[in-house]
Structure formats: C-alpha cells, structure tokens
XYZ file of C-alpha atoms in Angstrom:
365
model
C 33.904 95.294 61.340
C 36.461 97.620 59.471
C 37.305 99.541 62.674
C 38.698 96.203 64.269
C 40.528 95.362 61.269
C 42.476 98.381 61.385
C 43.211 98.385 64.832
C 44.483 94.806 64.522
C 46.310 95.625 61.361
C 47.919 98.941 63.177
C 49.014 96.031 66.470
C 50.703 93.900 63.602
C 52.845 96.943 62.625
C 53.901 97.948 66.178
C 56.746 95.620 65.608
C 57.818 98.009 62.670
C 56.853 101.156 64.224
C 58.814 100.659 67.376
C 61.861 101.108 65.758
C 61.197 104.803 64.314
C 59.712 107.890 65.719
C 56.991 108.490 63.449
C 55.081 111.118 66.065
C 55.639 114.386 67.759
C 56.277 113.163 71.534
C 54.592 114.789 74.394
C 56.791 114.511 77.408
C 54.469 115.795 79.886
C 51.437 113.812 79.501
C 49.525 112.703 82.640
C 49.850 108.964 82.315
C 53.226 108.533 80.502
C 55.141 105.119 80.371
C 57.419 104.685 83.318
C 60.919 102.663 82.688
C 62.028 100.293 85.279
C 65.051 101.240 86.299
C 64.952 104.775 85.290
C 68.288 104.918 83.839
C 70.769 102.075 82.259
C 74.149 102.030 82.667
C 75.529 98.842 80.554
C 79.057 97.822 80.250
C 80.078 97.129 76.449
C 79.793 93.385 75.596
C 77.451 92.431 78.164
C 73.801 91.919 78.334
C 70.984 94.137 79.580
C 67.259 94.359 79.796
C 64.528 97.062 80.706
C 60.667 97.573 81.527
C 58.488 99.875 80.016
C 55.012 100.096 81.845
C 53.354 101.590 78.901
C 50.346 103.250 80.711
C 48.113 102.957 83.972
C 44.717 102.926 81.635
C 45.003 105.936 79.076
C 46.714 103.454 76.595
C 44.294 100.637 76.469
C 43.611 99.557 72.821
C 45.952 101.960 71.649
C 48.914 101.809 69.564
C 52.139 101.307 71.641
C 55.439 100.915 71.290
C 59.713 100.836 71.834
C 61.600 102.812 70.111
C 64.967 101.447 70.064
C 68.228 100.880 67.897
C 69.250 97.500 68.964
C 67.810 94.623 70.996
C 64.422 92.932 71.112
C 61.288 93.445 72.946
C 58.351 91.381 74.353
C 54.777 92.402 75.086
C 52.746 91.418 78.285
C 49.809 93.413 78.144
C 50.884 96.989 78.361
C 54.484 96.170 79.800
C 57.282 95.933 77.289
C 60.308 94.048 78.009
C 63.441 95.235 76.137
C 66.369 92.791 76.201
C 70.018 93.020 74.607
C 71.963 89.695 74.499
C 75.309 91.645 74.056
C 75.651 95.177 73.919
C 77.895 96.146 70.651
C 76.560 99.583 69.933
C 76.462 102.879 71.549
C 72.810 104.031 71.923
C 71.952 106.889 74.265
C 68.602 106.219 74.991
C 65.109 104.103 74.087
C 61.742 105.686 74.036
C 58.501 104.001 75.068
C 55.068 105.582 74.035
C 51.512 105.306 73.164
C 49.487 107.017 70.511
C 47.165 109.580 71.706
C 45.798 110.280 68.505
C 45.997 113.396 66.110
C 49.641 112.535 65.118
C 50.800 112.765 68.779
C 52.368 110.236 71.114
C 52.862 110.279 74.946
C 56.409 108.789 75.450
C 59.220 108.476 78.384
C 63.135 108.169 77.584
C 65.275 105.826 79.260
C 68.809 107.443 79.299
C 71.355 104.491 78.195
C 75.446 104.543 78.984
C 77.291 102.211 77.652
C 80.918 102.139 78.954
C 84.034 100.565 78.917
C 86.189 100.964 81.750
C 89.815 102.290 81.600
C 92.380 99.723 80.960
C 96.133 99.544 79.844
C 96.910 103.141 81.735
C 100.851 104.615 81.069
C 103.249 106.886 82.345
C 106.445 108.412 80.516
C 108.282 110.660 78.823
C 107.245 112.285 75.315
C 109.976 111.920 72.881
C 112.513 111.516 75.425
C 114.565 108.506 76.756
C 117.231 108.381 79.530
C 118.251 110.749 82.410
C 117.300 114.135 82.342
C 119.676 116.985 83.003
C 119.097 119.757 85.844
C 118.022 122.774 84.503
C 115.740 121.266 81.322
C 112.141 121.108 80.954
C 110.765 117.785 80.262
C 107.057 116.562 79.124
C 105.485 113.596 80.928
C 102.451 111.880 79.469
C 99.651 110.151 81.210
C 97.619 107.923 78.871
C 94.798 105.739 78.977
C 93.635 103.077 76.037
C 89.710 102.116 75.308
C 87.610 104.345 77.312
C 83.944 104.699 77.042
C 82.251 107.164 77.409
C 85.052 110.108 77.575
C 82.765 112.497 78.923
C 83.199 110.474 82.377
C 87.053 110.241 82.283
C 89.412 111.809 84.520
C 93.276 111.605 84.242
C 95.265 112.591 86.950
C 99.121 112.531 87.214
C 100.896 112.027 90.764
C 104.184 112.595 91.922
C 104.460 110.440 94.756
C 101.220 111.008 97.092
C 100.568 114.471 95.548
C 98.582 115.047 92.146
C 100.455 117.546 90.473
C 98.441 117.818 87.069
C 94.554 116.338 86.204
C 92.481 116.443 82.957
C 88.865 116.009 82.296
C 87.163 114.928 79.183
C 83.508 116.216 80.004
C 83.325 118.330 76.987
C 83.723 115.248 74.687
C 80.830 113.982 73.059
C 82.871 110.421 71.609
C 80.446 107.518 72.476
C 82.805 104.604 71.599
C 86.039 103.768 73.126
C 88.837 105.624 72.537
C 92.628 106.445 73.599
C 93.228 109.385 75.214
C 96.131 111.458 76.965
C 97.542 114.583 78.149
C 101.175 116.032 78.586
C 102.498 117.737 81.729
C 105.874 119.756 81.484
C 107.995 119.222 84.631
C 111.610 121.438 85.503
C 114.489 119.101 85.995
C 115.952 119.894 89.393
C 117.940 117.692 91.840
C 115.114 117.511 94.110
C 113.179 115.493 91.560
C 115.869 113.060 91.365
C 114.533 109.599 92.147
C 110.970 110.928 92.231
C 108.156 108.491 91.326
C 105.514 109.337 88.875
C 102.293 107.501 88.157
C 99.098 107.868 86.111
C 95.795 107.297 87.563
C 92.380 107.058 85.334
C 88.997 107.391 86.934
C 85.685 106.669 84.964
C 83.102 108.590 87.288
C 79.669 107.064 86.205
C 77.777 109.302 88.518
C 74.509 109.617 89.210
C 74.837 106.067 88.192
C 76.684 104.948 91.289
C 79.618 103.213 89.304
C 83.098 104.174 89.262
C 86.152 102.460 87.757
C 89.568 103.355 88.360
C 92.899 101.937 86.760
C 96.572 102.877 87.926
C 99.756 102.891 85.968
C 103.248 101.662 86.893
C 105.858 104.082 88.566
C 108.134 106.041 86.326
C 111.238 106.843 88.471
C 112.882 109.952 87.300
C 116.809 110.171 87.111
C 117.976 113.937 87.007
C 121.802 114.355 86.687
C 123.298 117.338 88.337
C 126.741 118.670 89.284
C 128.064 118.033 93.120
C 126.288 120.107 95.484
C 127.313 120.631 99.308
C 125.046 121.083 101.956
C 127.472 122.344 104.671
C 128.584 125.654 105.313
C 130.736 127.398 102.905
C 134.210 129.169 103.789
C 134.117 127.811 106.924
C 136.312 129.064 109.578
C 137.627 126.410 112.400
C 140.045 127.370 115.358
C 141.585 124.505 117.354
C 144.126 124.290 119.894
C 147.199 122.014 119.789
C 146.379 118.587 120.970
C 142.625 118.761 119.552
C 141.235 116.431 116.892
C 140.575 117.713 113.257
C 137.690 116.249 111.412
C 136.765 118.067 108.100
C 133.554 116.669 106.554
C 133.170 117.390 102.520
C 130.019 114.705 101.950
C 129.041 115.386 98.424
C 125.782 114.600 96.387
C 125.642 114.932 92.906
C 124.510 112.569 89.816
C 126.726 110.975 88.702
C 128.016 110.256 92.171
C 130.980 113.026 92.780
C 134.582 111.772 93.496
C 136.416 114.083 96.485
C 139.630 115.493 96.439
C 141.538 117.574 99.061
C 144.451 120.073 99.041
C 146.204 120.278 101.996
C 147.850 123.029 103.448
C 151.066 121.462 103.030
C 150.264 121.301 99.008
C 149.493 117.563 99.666
C 146.460 115.846 98.219
C 144.053 113.535 99.909
C 140.866 111.482 98.384
C 137.856 110.958 100.090
C 135.106 112.700 101.689
C 136.616 113.032 105.376
C 139.951 114.373 106.175
C 140.921 113.714 109.780
C 143.848 114.221 112.272
C 143.465 112.914 115.643
C 145.831 115.449 117.154
C 146.867 118.771 115.815
C 149.780 120.969 116.030
C 150.610 124.377 114.656
C 151.821 122.399 111.159
C 148.214 121.600 110.493
C 146.826 125.451 110.418
C 146.111 126.724 107.141
C 143.938 126.443 103.885
C 141.743 122.973 103.316
C 140.202 123.114 99.791
C 137.875 120.268 98.914
C 136.948 119.596 95.220
C 133.586 117.874 94.309
C 133.415 116.506 90.817
C 131.621 114.613 88.425
C 130.828 114.819 84.560
C 128.590 117.810 84.849
C 130.985 120.016 86.872
C 133.154 120.718 89.747
C 132.420 122.501 93.146
C 134.980 123.718 95.672
C 134.382 124.476 99.464
C 137.405 125.679 101.559
C 138.007 125.084 105.026
C 140.156 128.027 107.227
C 141.876 126.217 110.192
C 143.495 128.104 112.620
C 145.615 126.362 115.464
C 146.847 127.826 118.492
C 149.379 127.055 121.182
C 147.295 127.131 124.758
C 149.917 129.064 126.706
C 147.915 128.691 129.880
C 148.503 124.922 129.812
C 152.316 125.478 129.441
C 151.976 127.865 132.563
C 149.987 124.794 134.592
C 152.830 122.696 133.319
C 155.585 124.899 134.685
C 153.867 125.465 138.023
C 153.021 121.489 138.588
C 156.727 120.620 137.731
C 158.163 123.555 140.411
C 155.322 122.337 143.075
C 156.733 118.888 142.568
C 160.457 119.880 142.359
C 159.768 121.826 145.723
C 158.242 118.752 147.166
C 160.912 116.593 146.416
C 163.754 118.803 147.860
C 161.655 119.324 150.958
C 161.137 115.637 151.244
C 165.203 115.376 150.599
C 166.058 117.881 153.295
C 163.586 116.318 155.819
C 165.007 113.275 155.494
C 168.356 114.696 155.845
C 167.629 115.808 159.338
C 166.151 113.167 160.299
C 169.233 110.826 159.676
C 171.448 113.612 161.508
C 169.447 113.590 164.249
C 169.897 109.891 164.665
C 173.224 109.365 163.762
C 175.044 112.993 162.870
C 177.194 110.819 160.164
C 175.246 111.519 156.887
C 176.021 114.017 153.932
C 173.819 116.088 152.490
C 174.729 115.367 148.840
C 174.008 111.254 149.586
C 170.552 112.076 150.528
C 169.839 114.260 147.747
C 171.915 111.676 145.429
C 169.177 109.297 147.110
C 172.342 106.740 148.405
C 171.952 104.194 150.505
C 173.634 105.419 153.880
C 176.562 103.706 155.724
C 176.352 102.312 158.930
C 178.012 104.112 161.957
C 181.124 102.948 163.471
C 181.530 102.497 167.313
C 182.820 105.558 169.088
C 185.808 103.443 169.949
C 187.568 103.098 166.485
C 187.312 106.476 165.429
C-alpha cells in the first residue's frame, strides 16, 4: 500500500519535475524517447508543438516527463504533447525522459531554433554624403535589423550583379534578434561612376529546409572626375585640298566638361566637334582641344597637314588642252567645209563663230 502511494505521489510531482533536470541523463539507452518532429524551427511570436513518445515498453509505471523552459504539456499514456501558444523566448531544446532508477534517466533532446527573418536591409556610406571624388577611398555599409539566430545570417554586398563582399556570422552565439552590419572599402574611380550597390540578407536555416532573404534598395554612386578623352592623343591628320575636316573631341567627365578649340589662326571655337566642308592650305596647322570642369583640364592636340594635289591640276590642264584642241580642230573642219561649198568664207569669221554671209551671184562681182 505504501509503495503505491509513493508511485502516485511521484506522478503528481511529474509536472514539477518536468521543468528541472534532476538526475543524470543517458542518451544511449535502448528504449529512448522519440520526438516528432525530430528538430524544430519556430518563428518568433508564433505557436508551435511537438510530441514525445516516451518509450515503447521500458518506461511503463516509471516516472517520466518533459524538461522545458516554456510552454505546457499534456499527457496521453506514454505520449507527451508539448505546445506553445506564442513563442516569445529563445529555448535551444527541450528534453523528454523517464526514470530508470539509480538516479539516472533515459532521455532524448529536441533541438529548437527560434528565428526572426531579416527585415530593414540597408546599404549606404559610412560617414559620408554627397558625391565621391576620383582617387579617394570610401566605406559602404551593408546592414540588417532584428535577425535571429545570427549564426545563420549571411550579408552580401553586390555591385550590379556581382558580389563584391560577404560576411558570415556563424560564430555568433546570440539567440535574440539583433542588428548587424559590415563595412566594405571601395576605390572611387571614373569606372564606378553610376554604379549600383545593394545589400542582400539571407537567413539560412539548413538543415531545417528554411531560407529567408531580404534585399535593400539600390545605392547609385556618383564619382566626380576630371575630363577624360578616349580617342588617340596628338593625332597626325593628312588631308588634300578640298577634303572635309572633322575633328571630334567628345569628352567624358563629372561634372560634364565644356570644350574649347584653339585654331591655327588663333581664333577659338566652342563645341565638341570642329568641322570644315572643304579645306584649303589655310586650314593646316595645330588644333588644340581643351576639356575643362571643376576638377581640372585635359588638352588634346590635332596636327593637320593640307597638301595640294598636283596630279589633279595636271589632269585639269591636260583636259583643258584637249578640249581646246578639239575646239580648234572642229573650227578648222567647219571652215574647210564652208570653203569647199562657197569659197567665200574667212577663217577669222569661222573662228569667231559669226553667221556666214550669203554668196552673191557671179554677175554682180
């Protein structure tokens, strides 16, 4: 009778004992408790539950329970149901056990991960505002707020579609939601002007087959640099009289540069392109293009040589001579043709292309 009383008294204390691990635990006992599911990932602030089958047969009529720091339990024979209406704490596990005697227990542990997906991901400058200047270094930050657990967090900084820096927090043991960021140094170059940076936060919950991601907005970088000319510098240009001249001094810079030309005649011209439809020898000489903005000036020289094409002149003289010869021969032929018919025409009249007179009858002579 006394032994039954002790047994039921022990059962009545099981709710109290379930919150405390009193005896040593044997994780390798033959008929150990089994959790369903075998591991648990719970979003902070949501409900969850798990079942523990304490044993198949070894724990009958023995003290059993569930060691927990939150939630409530409900028994059905050797099955214990653990439920949490709203997870607002951060337990790492619960333990299901039964008493084997000799102050030892047979037990199993349910691993629990309480997580908070990433929110409010940002990218920006560290201690800087406004445009950057070429040649200087700047720090960008990639940050996220209220993430748990931090050991599962990965932050990645992208430039365009390329990852340029990444930070893992796998050695962090913080369980509660926390803010994190990392900084990355970039060099301000003209190639970076207009580049887009973004921060990507990932909470990798493997092996729980959960993955949460969040993306920041885009940070467009403004890099100021002095004018830059992409074409060949100090170019030598050879032209022939009558050729067109087109000199292009399209400059890149931030702020946008203004372009001024100094011509061989010492005159000036403003604009990126200087052109002449038909050059003469007066257009030969040095053309200097000056590209300027608030950060500096870059100059480019074009040396233009204009040659006379004497072959064309020779061709023109020969053509004129041929044309004159044809004209003279034609005039002579006409003269002899008229003389052969009338005999009354003077050569000078033929050459002057005068209208011939009408021949008089022989009797009037």
